[in-house]
Coordinates of C-alpha atoms (C1' of nucleotides) in Angstrom, one line a residue:
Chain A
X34 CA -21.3 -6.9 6.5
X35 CA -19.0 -6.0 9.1
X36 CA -16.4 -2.7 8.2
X37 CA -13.5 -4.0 10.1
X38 CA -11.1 -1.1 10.0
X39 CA -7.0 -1.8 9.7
X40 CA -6.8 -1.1 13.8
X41 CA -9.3 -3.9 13.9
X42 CA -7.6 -6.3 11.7
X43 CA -4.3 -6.1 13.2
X44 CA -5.2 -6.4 16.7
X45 CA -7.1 -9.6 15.9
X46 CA -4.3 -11.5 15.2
X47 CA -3.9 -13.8 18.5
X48 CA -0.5 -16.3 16.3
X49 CA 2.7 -15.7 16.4
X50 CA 3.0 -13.3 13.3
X51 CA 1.0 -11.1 11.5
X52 CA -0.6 -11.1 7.7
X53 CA -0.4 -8.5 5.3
X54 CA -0.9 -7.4 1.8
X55 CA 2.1 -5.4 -0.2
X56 CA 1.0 -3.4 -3.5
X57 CA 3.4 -3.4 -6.3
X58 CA 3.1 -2.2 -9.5
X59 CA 4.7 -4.9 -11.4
X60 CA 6.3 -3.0 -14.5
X61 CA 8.3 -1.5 -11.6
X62 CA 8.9 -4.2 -9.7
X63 CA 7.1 -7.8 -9.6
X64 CA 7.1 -10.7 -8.1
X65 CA 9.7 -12.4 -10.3
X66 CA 11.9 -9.8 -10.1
X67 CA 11.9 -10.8 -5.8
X68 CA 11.9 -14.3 -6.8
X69 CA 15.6 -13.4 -8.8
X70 CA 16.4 -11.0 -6.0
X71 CA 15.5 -13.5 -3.5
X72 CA 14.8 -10.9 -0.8
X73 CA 14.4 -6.3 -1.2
X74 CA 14.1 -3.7 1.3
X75 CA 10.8 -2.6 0.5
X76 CA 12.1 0.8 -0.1
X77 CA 9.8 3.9 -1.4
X78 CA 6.8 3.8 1.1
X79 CA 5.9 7.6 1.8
X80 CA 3.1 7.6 3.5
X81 CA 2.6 7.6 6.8
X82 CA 0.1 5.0 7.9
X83 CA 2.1 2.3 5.8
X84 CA 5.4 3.6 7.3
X85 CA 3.5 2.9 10.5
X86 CA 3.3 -0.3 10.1
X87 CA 6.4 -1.5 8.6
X88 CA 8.3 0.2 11.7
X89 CA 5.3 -0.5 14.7
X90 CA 3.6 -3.5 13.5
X91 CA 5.4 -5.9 10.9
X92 CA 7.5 -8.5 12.8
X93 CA 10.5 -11.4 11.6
X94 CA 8.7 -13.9 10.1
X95 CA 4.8 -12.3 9.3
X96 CA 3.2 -13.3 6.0
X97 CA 2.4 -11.1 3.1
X98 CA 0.4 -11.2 -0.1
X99 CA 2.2 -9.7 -2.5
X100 CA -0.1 -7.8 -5.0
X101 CA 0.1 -6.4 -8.5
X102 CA -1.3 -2.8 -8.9
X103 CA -2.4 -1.7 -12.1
X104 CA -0.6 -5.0 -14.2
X105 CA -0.6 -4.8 -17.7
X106 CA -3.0 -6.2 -18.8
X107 CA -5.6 -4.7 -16.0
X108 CA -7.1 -8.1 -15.3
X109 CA -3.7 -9.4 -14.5
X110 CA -4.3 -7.2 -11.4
X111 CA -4.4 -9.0 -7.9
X112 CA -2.3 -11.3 -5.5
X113 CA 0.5 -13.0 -7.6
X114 CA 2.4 -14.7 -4.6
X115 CA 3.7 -15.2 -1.1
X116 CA 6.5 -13.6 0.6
X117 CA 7.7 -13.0 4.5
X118 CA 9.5 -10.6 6.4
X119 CA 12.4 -11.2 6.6
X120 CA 14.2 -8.0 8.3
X121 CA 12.4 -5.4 10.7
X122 CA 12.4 -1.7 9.7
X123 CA 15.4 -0.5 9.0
X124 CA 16.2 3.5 8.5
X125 CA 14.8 3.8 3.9
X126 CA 18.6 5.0 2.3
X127 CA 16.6 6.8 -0.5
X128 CA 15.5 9.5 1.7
X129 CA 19.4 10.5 2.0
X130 CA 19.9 10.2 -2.3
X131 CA 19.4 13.5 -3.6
X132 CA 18.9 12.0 -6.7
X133 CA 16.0 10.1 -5.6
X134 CA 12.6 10.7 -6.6
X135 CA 12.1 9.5 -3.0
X136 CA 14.3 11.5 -1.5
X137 CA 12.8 13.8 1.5
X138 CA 14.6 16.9 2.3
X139 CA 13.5 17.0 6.1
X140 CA 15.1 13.2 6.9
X141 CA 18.7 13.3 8.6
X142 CA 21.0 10.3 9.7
X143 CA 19.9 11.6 13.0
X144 CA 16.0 11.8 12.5
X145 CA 14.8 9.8 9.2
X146 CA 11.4 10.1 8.4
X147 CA 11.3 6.9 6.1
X148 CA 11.8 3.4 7.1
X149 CA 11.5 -0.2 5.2
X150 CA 11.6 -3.8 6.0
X151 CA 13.2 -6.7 4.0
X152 CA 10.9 -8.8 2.1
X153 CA 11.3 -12.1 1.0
X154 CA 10.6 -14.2 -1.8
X155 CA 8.4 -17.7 -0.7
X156 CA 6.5 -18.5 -4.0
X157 CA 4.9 -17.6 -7.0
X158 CA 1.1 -18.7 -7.5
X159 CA 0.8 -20.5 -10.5
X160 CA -2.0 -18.0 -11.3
X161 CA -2.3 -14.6 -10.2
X162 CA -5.7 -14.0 -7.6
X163 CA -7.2 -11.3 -9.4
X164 CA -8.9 -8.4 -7.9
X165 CA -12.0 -9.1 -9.6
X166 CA -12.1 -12.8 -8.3
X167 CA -11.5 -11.7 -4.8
X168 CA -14.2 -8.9 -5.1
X169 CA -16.5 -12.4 -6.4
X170 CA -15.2 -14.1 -3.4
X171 CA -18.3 -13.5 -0.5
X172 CA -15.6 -15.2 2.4
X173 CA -13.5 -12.1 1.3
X174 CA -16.0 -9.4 1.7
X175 CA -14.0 -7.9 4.4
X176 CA -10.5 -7.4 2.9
X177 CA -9.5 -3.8 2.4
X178 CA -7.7 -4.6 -0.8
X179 CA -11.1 -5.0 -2.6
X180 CA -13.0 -1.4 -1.1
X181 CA -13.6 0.7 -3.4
X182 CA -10.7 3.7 -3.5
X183 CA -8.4 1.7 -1.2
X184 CA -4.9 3.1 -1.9
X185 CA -3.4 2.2 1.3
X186 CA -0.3 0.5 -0.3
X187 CA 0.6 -1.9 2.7
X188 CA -3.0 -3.2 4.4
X189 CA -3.1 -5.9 7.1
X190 CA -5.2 -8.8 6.3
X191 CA -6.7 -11.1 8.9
X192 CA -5.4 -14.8 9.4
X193 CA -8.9 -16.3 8.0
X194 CA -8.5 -14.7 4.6
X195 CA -5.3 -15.3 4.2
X196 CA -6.0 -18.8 4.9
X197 CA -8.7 -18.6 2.7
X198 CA -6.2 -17.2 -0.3
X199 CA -3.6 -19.5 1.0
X200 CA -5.6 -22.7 0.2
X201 CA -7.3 -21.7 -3.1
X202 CA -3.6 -20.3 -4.8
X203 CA -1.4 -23.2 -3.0
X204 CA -3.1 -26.4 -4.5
Chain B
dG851 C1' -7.5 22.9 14.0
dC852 C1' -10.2 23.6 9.8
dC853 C1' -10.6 22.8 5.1
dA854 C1' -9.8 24.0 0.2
dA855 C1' -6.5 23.1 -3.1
dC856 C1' -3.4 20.2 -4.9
dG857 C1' -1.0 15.8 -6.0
dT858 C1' -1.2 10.8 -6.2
dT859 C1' -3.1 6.2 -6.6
dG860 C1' -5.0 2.7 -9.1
dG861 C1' -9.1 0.6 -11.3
dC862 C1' -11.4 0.9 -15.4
Chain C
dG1340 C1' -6.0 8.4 -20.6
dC1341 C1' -9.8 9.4 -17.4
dC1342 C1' -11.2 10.5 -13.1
dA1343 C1' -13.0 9.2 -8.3
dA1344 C1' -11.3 8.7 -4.0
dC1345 C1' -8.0 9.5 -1.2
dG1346 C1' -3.7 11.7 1.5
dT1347 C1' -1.0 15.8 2.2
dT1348 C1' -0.1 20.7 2.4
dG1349 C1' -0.5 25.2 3.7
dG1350 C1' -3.2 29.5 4.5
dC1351 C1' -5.9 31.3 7.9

DNA sequence: GCCAACGTTGGC
DNA sequence: GCCAACGTTGGC
């Protein structure tokens, strides 16, 4: 098996957008919450290779797995639906909110440090892809989401697996 | 620039 | 709730 890195997977991508998988945990904030929201800045990210790509990589229009981190009950845990960019990185407000847990005391209106995108409902699987079904999946071998001590909350995924996902959840 | 200590993530 | 694996921080 090949280790295809993040660099690797998001400079494969010859179409017009990119794919990508978004972790959410969903007691604090799910995927039927953005299906009642309709759209959210994507607001909270503080770390610095997933800033990276929200404000380098993710264009208008790229395609994103939304996942649920540690769901309740664990084997809920795994890809729940679809959503789409639908705003490129914009300056993250809670950096500025003192009374943020997120708030970052080196960020000015000037200089932030902190950026999100806007992400946008498209559907809700009927069931949820769990991580232990992916990890069965051999096609999927190469997704980061399933490597072991992954954390990286905003991955790339290539255009074959999230085809792959695509068909299997959309049927 | 190294790396130990610390804090966090997230599956189990 | 545990803890392995990871990212960040800060002393040197």
């Amino acid at each position: 098996m090949k280790n295809l890195t993040a660099l690797d997977i998001i400079s494969s991508s010859n179409g017009p957008h990119k794919f990508w998988l978004m972790k959410s945990e969903p007691h604090v904030f799910s995927i039927d919450q953005l299906k009642k929201e309709g759209s959210t800045p994507w607001e909270g990210v503080r770390n610095y290779q997933a800033r990276n790509f929200m404000m380098n990589e993710m264009k208008v229009g790229d395609q994103v797995l939304f996942y649920h981190s540690s769901a309740e009950p664990p084997y809920e845990t795994g890809i729940a639906g679809l959503a789409e960019i639908a705003e490129s990185a914009t300056p993250d407000k809670l950096q500025f909110d003192k009374k943020s847990e997120y708030y970052d005391a080196k960020a000015t209106k000037e200089k932030p440090q902190w950026f999100c995108v806007r992400v946008q409902f498209k559907e809700k699987f009927k069931k949820t892809f769990t991580l232990a079904e992916l990890k069965a999946e051999k096609e999927l071998s190469e997704m980061l989401v399933i490597r072991q001590g992954m954390r990286l909350s905003i991955q790339p995924v290539t255009e074959k697996d999230f085809q792959f996902i695509l068909k299997k959840c959309t049927k």
